[in-house]
PDB file of C-alpha atoms and ligand atoms in Angstrom:
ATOM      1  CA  UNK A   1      85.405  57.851  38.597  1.00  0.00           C
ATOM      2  CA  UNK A   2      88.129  58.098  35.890  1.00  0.00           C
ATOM      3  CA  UNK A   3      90.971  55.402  36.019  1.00  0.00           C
ATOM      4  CA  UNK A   4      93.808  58.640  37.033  1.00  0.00           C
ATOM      5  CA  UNK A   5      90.748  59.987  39.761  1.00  0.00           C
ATOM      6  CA  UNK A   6      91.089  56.088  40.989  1.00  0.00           C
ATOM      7  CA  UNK A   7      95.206  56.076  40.712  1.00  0.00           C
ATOM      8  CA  UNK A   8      95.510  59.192  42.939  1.00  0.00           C
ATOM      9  CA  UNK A   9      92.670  58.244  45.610  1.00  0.00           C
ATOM     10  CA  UNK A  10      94.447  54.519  45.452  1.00  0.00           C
ATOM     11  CA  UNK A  11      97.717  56.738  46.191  1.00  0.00           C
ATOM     12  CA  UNK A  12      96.387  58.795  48.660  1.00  0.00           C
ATOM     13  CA  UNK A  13      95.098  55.872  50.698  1.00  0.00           C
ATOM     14  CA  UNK A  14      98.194  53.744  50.674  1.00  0.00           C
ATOM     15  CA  UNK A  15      99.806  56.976  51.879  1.00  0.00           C
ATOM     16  CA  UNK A  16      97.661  57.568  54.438  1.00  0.00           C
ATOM     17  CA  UNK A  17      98.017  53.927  55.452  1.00  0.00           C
ATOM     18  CA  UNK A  18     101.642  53.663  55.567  1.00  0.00           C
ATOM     19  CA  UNK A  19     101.516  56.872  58.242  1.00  0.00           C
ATOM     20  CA  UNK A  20      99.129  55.567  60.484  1.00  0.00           C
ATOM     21  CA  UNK A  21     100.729  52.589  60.985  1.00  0.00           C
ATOM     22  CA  UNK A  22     103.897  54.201  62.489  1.00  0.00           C
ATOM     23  CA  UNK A  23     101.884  57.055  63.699  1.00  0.00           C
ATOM     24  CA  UNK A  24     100.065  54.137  66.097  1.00  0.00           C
ATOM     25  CA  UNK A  25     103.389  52.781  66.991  1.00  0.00           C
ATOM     26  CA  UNK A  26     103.927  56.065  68.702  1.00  0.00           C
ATOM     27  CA  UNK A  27     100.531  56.460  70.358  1.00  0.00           C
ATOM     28  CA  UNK A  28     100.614  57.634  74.158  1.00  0.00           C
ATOM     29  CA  UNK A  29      97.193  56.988  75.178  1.00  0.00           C
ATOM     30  CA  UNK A  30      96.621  58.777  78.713  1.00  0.00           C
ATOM     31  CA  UNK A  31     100.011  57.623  80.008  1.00  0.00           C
ATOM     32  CA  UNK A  32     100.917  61.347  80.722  1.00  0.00           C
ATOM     33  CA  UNK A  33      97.371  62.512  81.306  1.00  0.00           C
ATOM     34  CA  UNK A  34      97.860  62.232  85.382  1.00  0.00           C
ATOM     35  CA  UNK A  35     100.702  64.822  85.271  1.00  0.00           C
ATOM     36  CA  UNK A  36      99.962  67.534  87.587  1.00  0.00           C
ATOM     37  CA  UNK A  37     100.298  70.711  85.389  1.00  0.00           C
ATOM     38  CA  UNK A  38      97.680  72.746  83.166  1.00  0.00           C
ATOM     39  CA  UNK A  39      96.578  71.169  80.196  1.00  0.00           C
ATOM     40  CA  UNK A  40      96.358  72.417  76.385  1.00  0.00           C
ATOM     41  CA  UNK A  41      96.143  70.281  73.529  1.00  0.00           C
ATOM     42  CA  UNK A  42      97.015  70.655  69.653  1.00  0.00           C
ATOM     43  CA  UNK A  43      95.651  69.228  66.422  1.00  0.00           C
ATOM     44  CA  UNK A  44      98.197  68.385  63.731  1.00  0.00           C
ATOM     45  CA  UNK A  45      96.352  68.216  61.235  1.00  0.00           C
ATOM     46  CA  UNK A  46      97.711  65.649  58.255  1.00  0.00           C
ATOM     47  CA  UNK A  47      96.177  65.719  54.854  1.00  0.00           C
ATOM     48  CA  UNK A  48      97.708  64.702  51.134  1.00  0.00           C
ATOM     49  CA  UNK A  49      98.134  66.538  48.367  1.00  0.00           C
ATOM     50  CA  UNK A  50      99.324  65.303  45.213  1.00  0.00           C
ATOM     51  CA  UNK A  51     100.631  62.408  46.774  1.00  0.00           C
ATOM     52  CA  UNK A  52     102.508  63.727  49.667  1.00  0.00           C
ATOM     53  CA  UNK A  53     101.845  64.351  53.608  1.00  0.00           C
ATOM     54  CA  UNK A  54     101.127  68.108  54.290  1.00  0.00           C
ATOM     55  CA  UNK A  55     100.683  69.810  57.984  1.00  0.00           C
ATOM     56  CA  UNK A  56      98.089  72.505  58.245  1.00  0.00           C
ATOM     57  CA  UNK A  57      99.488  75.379  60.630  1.00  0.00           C
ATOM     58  CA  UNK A  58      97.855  78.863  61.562  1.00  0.00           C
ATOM     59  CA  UNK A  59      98.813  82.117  62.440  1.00  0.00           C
ATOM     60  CA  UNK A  60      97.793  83.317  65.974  1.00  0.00           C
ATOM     61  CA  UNK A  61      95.729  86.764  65.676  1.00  0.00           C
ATOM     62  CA  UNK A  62      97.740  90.009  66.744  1.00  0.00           C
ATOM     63  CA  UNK A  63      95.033  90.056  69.213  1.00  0.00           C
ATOM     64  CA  UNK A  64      95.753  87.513  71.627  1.00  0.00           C
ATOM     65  CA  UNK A  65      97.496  88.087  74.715  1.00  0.00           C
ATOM     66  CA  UNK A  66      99.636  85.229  74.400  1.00  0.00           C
ATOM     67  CA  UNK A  67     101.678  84.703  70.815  1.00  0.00           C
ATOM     68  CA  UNK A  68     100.337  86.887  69.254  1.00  0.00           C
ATOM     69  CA  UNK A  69     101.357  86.294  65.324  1.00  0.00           C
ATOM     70  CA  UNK A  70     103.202  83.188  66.011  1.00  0.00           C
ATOM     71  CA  UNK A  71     102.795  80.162  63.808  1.00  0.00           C
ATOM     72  CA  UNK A  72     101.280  77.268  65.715  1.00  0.00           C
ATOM     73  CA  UNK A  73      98.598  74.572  65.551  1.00  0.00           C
ATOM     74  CA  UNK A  74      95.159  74.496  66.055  1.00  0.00           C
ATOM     75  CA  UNK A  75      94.578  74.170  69.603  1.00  0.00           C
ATOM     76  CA  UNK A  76      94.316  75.703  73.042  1.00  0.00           C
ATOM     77  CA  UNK A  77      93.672  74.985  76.543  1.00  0.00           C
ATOM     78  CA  UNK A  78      91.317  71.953  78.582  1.00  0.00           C
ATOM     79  CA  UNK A  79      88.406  73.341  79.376  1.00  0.00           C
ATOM     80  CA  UNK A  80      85.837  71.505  81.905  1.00  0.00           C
ATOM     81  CA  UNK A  81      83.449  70.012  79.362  1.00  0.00           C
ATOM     82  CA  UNK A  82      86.436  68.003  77.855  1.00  0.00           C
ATOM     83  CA  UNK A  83      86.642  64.111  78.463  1.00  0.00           C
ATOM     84  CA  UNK A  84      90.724  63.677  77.396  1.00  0.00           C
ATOM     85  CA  UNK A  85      93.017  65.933  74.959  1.00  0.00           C
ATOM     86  CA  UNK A  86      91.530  64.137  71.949  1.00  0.00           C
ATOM     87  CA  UNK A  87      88.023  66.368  72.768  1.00  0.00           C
ATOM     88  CA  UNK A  88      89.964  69.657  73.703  1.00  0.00           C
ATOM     89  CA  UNK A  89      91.944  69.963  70.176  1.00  0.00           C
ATOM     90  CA  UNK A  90      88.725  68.824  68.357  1.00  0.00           C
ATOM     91  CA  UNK A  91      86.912  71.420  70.098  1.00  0.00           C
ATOM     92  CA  UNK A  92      89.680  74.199  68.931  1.00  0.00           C
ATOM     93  CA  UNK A  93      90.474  73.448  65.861  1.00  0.00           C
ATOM     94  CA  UNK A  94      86.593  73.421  65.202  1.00  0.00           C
ATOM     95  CA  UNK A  95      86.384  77.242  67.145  1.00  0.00           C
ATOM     96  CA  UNK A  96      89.564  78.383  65.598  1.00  0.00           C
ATOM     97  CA  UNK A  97      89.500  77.340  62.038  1.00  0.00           C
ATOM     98  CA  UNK A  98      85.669  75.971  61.295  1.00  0.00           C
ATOM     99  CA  UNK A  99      86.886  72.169  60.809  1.00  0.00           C
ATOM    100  CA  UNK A 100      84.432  69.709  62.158  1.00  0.00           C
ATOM    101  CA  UNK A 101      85.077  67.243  64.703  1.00  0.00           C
ATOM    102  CA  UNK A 102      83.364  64.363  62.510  1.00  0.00           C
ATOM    103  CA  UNK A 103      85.667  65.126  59.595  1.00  0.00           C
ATOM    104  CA  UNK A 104      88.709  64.126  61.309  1.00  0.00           C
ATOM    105  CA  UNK A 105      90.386  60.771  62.001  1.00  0.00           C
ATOM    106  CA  UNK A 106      91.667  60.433  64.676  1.00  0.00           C
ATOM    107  CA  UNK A 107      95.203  58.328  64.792  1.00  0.00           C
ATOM    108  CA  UNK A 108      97.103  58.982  67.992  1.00  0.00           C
ATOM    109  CA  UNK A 109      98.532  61.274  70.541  1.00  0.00           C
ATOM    110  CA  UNK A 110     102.263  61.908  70.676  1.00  0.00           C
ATOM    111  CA  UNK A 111     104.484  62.819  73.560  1.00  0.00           C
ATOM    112  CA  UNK A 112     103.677  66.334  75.042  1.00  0.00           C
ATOM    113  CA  UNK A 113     105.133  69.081  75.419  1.00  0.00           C
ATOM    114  CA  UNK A 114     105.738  72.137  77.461  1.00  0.00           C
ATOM    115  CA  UNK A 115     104.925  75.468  77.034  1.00  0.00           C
ATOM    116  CA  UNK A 116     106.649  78.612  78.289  1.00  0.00           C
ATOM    117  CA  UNK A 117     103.506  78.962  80.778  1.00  0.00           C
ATOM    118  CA  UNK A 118     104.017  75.129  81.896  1.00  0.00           C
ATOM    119  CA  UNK A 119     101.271  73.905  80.323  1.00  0.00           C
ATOM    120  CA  UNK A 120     101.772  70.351  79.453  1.00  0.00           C
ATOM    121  CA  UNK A 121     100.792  70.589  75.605  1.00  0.00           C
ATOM    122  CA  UNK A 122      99.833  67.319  73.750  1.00  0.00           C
ATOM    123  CA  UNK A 123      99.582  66.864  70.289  1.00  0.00           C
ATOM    124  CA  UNK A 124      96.752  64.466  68.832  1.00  0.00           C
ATOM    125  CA  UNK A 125      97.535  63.915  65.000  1.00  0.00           C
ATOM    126  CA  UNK A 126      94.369  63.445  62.449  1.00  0.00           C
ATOM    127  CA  UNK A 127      94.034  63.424  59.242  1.00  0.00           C
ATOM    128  CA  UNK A 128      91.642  65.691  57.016  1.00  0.00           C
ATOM    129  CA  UNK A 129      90.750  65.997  53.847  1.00  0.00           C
ATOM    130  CA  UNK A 130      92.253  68.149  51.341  1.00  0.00           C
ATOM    131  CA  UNK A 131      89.488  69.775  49.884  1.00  0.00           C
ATOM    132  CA  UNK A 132      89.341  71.414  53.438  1.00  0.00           C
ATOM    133  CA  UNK A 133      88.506  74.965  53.468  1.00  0.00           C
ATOM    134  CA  UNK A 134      89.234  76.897  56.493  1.00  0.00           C
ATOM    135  CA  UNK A 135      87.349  79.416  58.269  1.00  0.00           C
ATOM    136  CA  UNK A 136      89.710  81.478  60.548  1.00  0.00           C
ATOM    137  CA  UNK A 137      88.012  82.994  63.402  1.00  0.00           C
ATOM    138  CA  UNK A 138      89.457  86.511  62.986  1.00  0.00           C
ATOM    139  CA  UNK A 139      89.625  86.829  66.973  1.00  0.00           C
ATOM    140  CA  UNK A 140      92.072  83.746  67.276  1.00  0.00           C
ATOM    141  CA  UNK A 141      93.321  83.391  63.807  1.00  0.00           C
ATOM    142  CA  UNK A 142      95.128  85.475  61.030  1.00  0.00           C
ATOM    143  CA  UNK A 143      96.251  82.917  59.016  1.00  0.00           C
ATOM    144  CA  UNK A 144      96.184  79.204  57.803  1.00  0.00           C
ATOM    145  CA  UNK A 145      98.672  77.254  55.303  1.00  0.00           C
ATOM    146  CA  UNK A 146     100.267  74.133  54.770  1.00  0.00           C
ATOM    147  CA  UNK A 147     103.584  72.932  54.582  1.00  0.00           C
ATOM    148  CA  UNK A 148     104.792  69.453  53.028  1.00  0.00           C
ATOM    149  CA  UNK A 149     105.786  67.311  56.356  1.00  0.00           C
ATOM    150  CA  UNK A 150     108.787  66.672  54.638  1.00  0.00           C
ATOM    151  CA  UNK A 151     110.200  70.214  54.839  1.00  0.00           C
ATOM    152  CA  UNK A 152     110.245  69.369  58.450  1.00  0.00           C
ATOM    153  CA  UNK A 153     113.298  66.802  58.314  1.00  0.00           C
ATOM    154  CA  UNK A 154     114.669  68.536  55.116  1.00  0.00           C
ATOM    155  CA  UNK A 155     114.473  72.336  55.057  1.00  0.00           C
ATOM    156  CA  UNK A 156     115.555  74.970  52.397  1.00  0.00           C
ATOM    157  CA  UNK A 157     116.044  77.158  55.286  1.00  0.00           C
ATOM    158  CA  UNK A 158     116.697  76.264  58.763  1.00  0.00           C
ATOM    159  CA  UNK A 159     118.599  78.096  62.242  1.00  0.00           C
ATOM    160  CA  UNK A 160     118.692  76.906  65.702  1.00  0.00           C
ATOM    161  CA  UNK A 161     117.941  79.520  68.224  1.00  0.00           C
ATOM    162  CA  UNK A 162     119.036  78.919  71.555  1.00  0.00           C
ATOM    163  CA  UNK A 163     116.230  79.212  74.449  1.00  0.00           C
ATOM    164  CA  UNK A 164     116.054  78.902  78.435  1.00  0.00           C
ATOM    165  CA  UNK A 165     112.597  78.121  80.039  1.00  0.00           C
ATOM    166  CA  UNK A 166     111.067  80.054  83.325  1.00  0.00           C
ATOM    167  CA  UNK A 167     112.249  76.615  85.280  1.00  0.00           C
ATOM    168  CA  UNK A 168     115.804  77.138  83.848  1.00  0.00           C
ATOM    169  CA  UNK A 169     115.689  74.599  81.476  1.00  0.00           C
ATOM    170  CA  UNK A 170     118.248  75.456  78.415  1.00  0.00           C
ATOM    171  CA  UNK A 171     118.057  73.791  75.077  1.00  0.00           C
ATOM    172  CA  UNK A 172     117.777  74.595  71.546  1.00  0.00           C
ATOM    173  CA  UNK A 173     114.800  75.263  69.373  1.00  0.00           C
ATOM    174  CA  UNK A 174     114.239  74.206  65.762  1.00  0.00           C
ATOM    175  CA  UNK A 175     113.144  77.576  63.674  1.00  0.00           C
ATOM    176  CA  UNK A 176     111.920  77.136  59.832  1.00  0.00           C
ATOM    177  CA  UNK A 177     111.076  79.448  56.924  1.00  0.00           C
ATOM    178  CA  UNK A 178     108.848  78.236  55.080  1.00  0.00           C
ATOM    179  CA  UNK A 179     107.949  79.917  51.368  1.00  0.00           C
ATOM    180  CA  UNK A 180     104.399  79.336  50.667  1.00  0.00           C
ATOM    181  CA  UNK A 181     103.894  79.136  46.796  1.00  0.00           C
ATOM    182  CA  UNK A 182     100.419  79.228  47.728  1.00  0.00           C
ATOM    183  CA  UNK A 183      99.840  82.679  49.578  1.00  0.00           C
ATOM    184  CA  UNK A 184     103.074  84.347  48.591  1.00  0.00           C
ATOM    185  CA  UNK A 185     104.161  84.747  51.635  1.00  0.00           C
ATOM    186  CA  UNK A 186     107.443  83.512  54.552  1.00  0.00           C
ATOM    187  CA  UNK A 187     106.381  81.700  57.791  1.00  0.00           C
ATOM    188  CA  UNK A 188     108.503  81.421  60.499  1.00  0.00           C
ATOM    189  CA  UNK A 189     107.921  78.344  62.535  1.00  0.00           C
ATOM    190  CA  UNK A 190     109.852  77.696  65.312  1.00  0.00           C
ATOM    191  CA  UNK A 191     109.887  76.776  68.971  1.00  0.00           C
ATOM    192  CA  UNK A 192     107.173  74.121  70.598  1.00  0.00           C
ATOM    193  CA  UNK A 193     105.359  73.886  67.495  1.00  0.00           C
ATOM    194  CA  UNK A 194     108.339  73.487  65.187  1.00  0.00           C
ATOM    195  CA  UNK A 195     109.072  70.452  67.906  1.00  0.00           C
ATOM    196  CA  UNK A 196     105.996  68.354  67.035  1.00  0.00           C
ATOM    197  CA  UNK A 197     106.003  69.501  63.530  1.00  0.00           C
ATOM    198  CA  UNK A 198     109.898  67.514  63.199  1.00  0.00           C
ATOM    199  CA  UNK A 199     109.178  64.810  65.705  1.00  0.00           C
ATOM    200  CA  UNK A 200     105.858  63.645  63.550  1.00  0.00           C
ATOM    201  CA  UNK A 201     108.057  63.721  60.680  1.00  0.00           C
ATOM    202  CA  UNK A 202     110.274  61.469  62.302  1.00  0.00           C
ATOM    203  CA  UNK A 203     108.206  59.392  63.376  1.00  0.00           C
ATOM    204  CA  UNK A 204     106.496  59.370  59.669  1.00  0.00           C
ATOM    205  CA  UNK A 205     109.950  59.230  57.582  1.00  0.00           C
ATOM    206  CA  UNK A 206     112.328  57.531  59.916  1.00  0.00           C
ATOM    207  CA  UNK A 207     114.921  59.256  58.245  1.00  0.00           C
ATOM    208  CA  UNK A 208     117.890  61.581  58.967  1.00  0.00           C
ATOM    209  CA  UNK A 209     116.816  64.843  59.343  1.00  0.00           C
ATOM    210  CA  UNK A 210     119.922  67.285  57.632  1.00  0.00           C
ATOM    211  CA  UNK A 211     119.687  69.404  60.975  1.00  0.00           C
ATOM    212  CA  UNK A 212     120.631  68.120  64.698  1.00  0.00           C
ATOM    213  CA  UNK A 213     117.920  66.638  66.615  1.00  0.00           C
ATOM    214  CA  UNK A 214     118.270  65.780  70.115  1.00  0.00           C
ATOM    215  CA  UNK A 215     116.818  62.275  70.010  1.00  0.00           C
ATOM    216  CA  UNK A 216     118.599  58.747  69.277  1.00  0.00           C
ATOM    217  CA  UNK A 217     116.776  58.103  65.976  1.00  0.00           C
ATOM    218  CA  UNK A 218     117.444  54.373  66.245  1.00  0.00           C
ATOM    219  CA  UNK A 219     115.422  54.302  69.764  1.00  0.00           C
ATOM    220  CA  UNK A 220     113.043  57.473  68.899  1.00  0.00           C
ATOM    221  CA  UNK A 221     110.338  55.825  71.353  1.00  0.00           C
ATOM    222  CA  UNK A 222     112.260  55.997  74.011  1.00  0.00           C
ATOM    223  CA  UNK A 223     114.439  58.330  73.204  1.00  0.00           C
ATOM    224  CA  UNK A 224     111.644  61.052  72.937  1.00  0.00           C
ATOM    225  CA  UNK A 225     109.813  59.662  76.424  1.00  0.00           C
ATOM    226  CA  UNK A 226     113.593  60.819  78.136  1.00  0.00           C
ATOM    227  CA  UNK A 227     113.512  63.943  76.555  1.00  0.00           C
ATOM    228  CA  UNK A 228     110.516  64.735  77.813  1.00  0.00           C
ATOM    229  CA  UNK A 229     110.922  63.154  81.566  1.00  0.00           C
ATOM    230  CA  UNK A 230     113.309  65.142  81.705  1.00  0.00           C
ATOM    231  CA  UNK A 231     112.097  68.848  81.069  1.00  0.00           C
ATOM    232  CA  UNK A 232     108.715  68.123  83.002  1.00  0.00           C
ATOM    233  CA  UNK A 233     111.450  67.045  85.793  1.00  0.00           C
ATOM    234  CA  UNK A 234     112.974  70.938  85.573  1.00  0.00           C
ATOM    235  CA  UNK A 235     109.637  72.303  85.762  1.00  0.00           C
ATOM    236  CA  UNK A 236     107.906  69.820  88.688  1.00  0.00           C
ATOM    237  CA  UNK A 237     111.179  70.827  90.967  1.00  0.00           C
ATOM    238  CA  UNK A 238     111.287  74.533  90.138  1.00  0.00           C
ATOM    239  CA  UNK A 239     107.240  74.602  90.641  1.00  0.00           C
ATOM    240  CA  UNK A 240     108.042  72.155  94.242  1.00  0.00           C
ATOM    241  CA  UNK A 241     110.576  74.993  95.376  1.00  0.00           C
ATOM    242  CA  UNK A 242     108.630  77.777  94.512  1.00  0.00           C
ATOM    243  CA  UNK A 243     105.745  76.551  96.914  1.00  0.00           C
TER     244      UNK A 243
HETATM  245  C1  1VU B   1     108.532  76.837  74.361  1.00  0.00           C
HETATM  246  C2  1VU B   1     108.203  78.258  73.987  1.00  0.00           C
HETATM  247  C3  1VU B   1     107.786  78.411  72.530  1.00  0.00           C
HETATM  248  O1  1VU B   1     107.816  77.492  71.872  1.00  0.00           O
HETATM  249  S1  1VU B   1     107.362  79.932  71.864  1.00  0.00           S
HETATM  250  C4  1VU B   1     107.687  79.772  70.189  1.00  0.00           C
HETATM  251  C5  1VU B   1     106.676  79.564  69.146  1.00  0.00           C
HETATM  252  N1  1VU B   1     105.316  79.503  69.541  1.00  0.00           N
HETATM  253  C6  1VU B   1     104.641  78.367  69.558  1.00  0.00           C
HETATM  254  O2  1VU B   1     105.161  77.325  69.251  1.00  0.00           O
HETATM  255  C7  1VU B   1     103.223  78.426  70.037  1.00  0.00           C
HETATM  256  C8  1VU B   1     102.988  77.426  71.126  1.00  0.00           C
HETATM  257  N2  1VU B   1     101.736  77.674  71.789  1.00  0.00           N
HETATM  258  C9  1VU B   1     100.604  77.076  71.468  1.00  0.00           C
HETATM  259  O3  1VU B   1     100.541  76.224  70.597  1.00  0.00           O
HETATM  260  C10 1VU B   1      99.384  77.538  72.228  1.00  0.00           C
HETATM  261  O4  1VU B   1      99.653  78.734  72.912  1.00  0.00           O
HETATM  262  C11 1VU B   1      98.878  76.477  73.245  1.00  0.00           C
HETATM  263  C12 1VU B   1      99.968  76.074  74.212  1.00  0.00           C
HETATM  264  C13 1VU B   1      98.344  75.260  72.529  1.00  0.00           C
HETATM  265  C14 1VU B   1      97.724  77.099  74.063  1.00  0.00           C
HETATM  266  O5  1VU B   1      96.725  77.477  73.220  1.00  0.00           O
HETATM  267  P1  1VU B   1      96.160  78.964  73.080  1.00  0.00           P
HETATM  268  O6  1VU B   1      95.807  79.121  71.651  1.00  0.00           O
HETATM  269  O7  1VU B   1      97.106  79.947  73.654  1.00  0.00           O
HETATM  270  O8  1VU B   1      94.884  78.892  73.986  1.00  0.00           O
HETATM  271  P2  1VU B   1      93.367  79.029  73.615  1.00  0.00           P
HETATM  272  O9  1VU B   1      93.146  78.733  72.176  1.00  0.00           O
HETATM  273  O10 1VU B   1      92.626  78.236  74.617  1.00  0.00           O
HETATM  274  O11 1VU B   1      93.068  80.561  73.868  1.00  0.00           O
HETATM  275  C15 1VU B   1      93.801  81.630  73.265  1.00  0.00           C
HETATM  276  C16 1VU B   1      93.312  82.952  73.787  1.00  0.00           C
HETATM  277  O12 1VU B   1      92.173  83.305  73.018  1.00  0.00           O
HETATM  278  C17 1VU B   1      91.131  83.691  73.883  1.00  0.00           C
HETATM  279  N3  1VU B   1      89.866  83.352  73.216  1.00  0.00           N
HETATM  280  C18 1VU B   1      89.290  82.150  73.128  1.00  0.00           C
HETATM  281  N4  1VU B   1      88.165  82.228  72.418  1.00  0.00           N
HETATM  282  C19 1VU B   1      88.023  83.545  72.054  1.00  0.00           C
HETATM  283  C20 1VU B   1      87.066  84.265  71.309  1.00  0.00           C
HETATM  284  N5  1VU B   1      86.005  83.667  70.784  1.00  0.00           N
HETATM  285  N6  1VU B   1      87.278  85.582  71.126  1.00  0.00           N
HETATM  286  C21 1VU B   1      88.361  86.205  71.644  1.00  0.00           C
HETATM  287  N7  1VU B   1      89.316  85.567  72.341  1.00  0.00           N
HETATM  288  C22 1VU B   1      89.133  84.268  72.546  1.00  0.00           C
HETATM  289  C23 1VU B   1      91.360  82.898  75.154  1.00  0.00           C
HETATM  290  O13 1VU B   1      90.746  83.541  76.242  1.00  0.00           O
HETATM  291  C24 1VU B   1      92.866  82.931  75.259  1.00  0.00           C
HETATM  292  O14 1VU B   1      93.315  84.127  75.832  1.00  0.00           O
HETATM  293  P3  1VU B   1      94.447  84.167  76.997  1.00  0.00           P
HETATM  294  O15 1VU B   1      95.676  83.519  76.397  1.00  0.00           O
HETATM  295  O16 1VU B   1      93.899  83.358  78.141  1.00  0.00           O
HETATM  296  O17 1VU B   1      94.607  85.601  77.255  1.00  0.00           O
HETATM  297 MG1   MG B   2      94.330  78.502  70.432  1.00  0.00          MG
END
């Protein structure tokens, strides 16, 4: 290996390093596994690229019945043969985009989410490998890109859109263009998957974003736990009434 080869993979490991430290600060385990809703999982996939964290995103086939052309991570619903969330968005991203299970670390999972069909959505972040090449299944998947996790606490071009949930729940969502040098091409990014996309690069950065975020950054543990407690509390009493 040439001494600049060695440089950049001594880079890329102190990089990855530093983020799986804080990453594993953040890690929820099965603490919200019990929760009585339908389960999905994503992969955020991390990788570096000339020094810096990058997210790899797709773009949902016109196909599907649900999202069709939104932006969103690998990943998709529990099925039976899965032991936790870590083995459903392995599973995915492996049927969605061709990335094998064994060529992804593993680091944590973050606070879930909720989707508009109440699925409690959790994110499990990994790192890859950069030389990763995708293979989209066309059925599932149009697209796949990659954004610096930066843009994600300091966009070029950002709106907040507001939104109110089946349960009632109203709130705001984060919505991103993102210019990809790479295909030549705008991706819009907003809603559940913008969420994770901005809280990993909190978590990551522990910096300011230069947008509102709905979380006290100097308690973002916490902070984020609330935040969640408290939409799965709108949808458990709107699904309790509805019985
Ligand atoms: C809060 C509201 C918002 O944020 S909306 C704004 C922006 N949108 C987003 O952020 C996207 C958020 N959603 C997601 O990330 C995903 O929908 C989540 C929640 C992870 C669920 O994953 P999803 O991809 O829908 O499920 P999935 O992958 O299990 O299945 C998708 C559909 O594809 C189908 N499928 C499966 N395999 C095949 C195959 N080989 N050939 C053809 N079709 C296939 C599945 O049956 C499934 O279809 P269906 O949705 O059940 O109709
Ligand atoms: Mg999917």
């Amino acid at each position: 290996m040439a001494a600049e080869e060695r440089e950049e993979e001594m880079e890329r490991k102190s990089v990855r390093e530093k983020a799986r430290l804080r990453l594993r600060e953040f890690d929820v385990g099965d603490r919200f596994s019990h929760l009585p809703l339908p389960k999905a999982s994503v992969l955020l996939p991390l990788m570096v690229r000339a020094g810096k964290l990058h997210l790899l995103l797709t773009v949902r086939s016109m196909q599907l019945r649900r999202s069709p052309g939104e932006v969103c991570f690998p990943g998709g619903k529990s099925e039976a043969i899965d032991k936790d969330e870590i083995d459903t968005a392995l599973r995915e991203a492996k049927e969605e985009v061709g990335l094998q299970p064994e060529n992804v670390e593993v680091i944590c999972r973050l606070v879930p989410g909720i989707d508009k069909m109440n699925y409690l959505v959790t994110p499990v972040v990994g790192f890859i490998e950069d030389t990763f090449q995708p293979i989209p299944n066309p059925d599932e998947v149009s697209n796949v890109f990659v954004v610096p996790l930066e843009y994600f606490v300091k966009p070029l071009n950002y709106q907040t859109v507001p939104y109110k949930t089946s349960s009632g729940y109203q709130g705001r969502m984060h919505s991103f263009t993102y210019d990809d040098p790479e295909h030549k091409m705008s991706f819009r990014i907003w809603g559940l998957t913008a969420h994770f996309a901005v809280f990993l690069a909190l978590v990551i950065f522990r910096k300011r974003p230069t947008f509102e975020v709905g979380y006290d950054l100097d308690n973002l543990i916490s902070s984020s736990e609330n935040h969640f407690m408290h939409l799965y509390a709108s949808v458990y009493e709107r699904k309790k009434s509805n019985i």
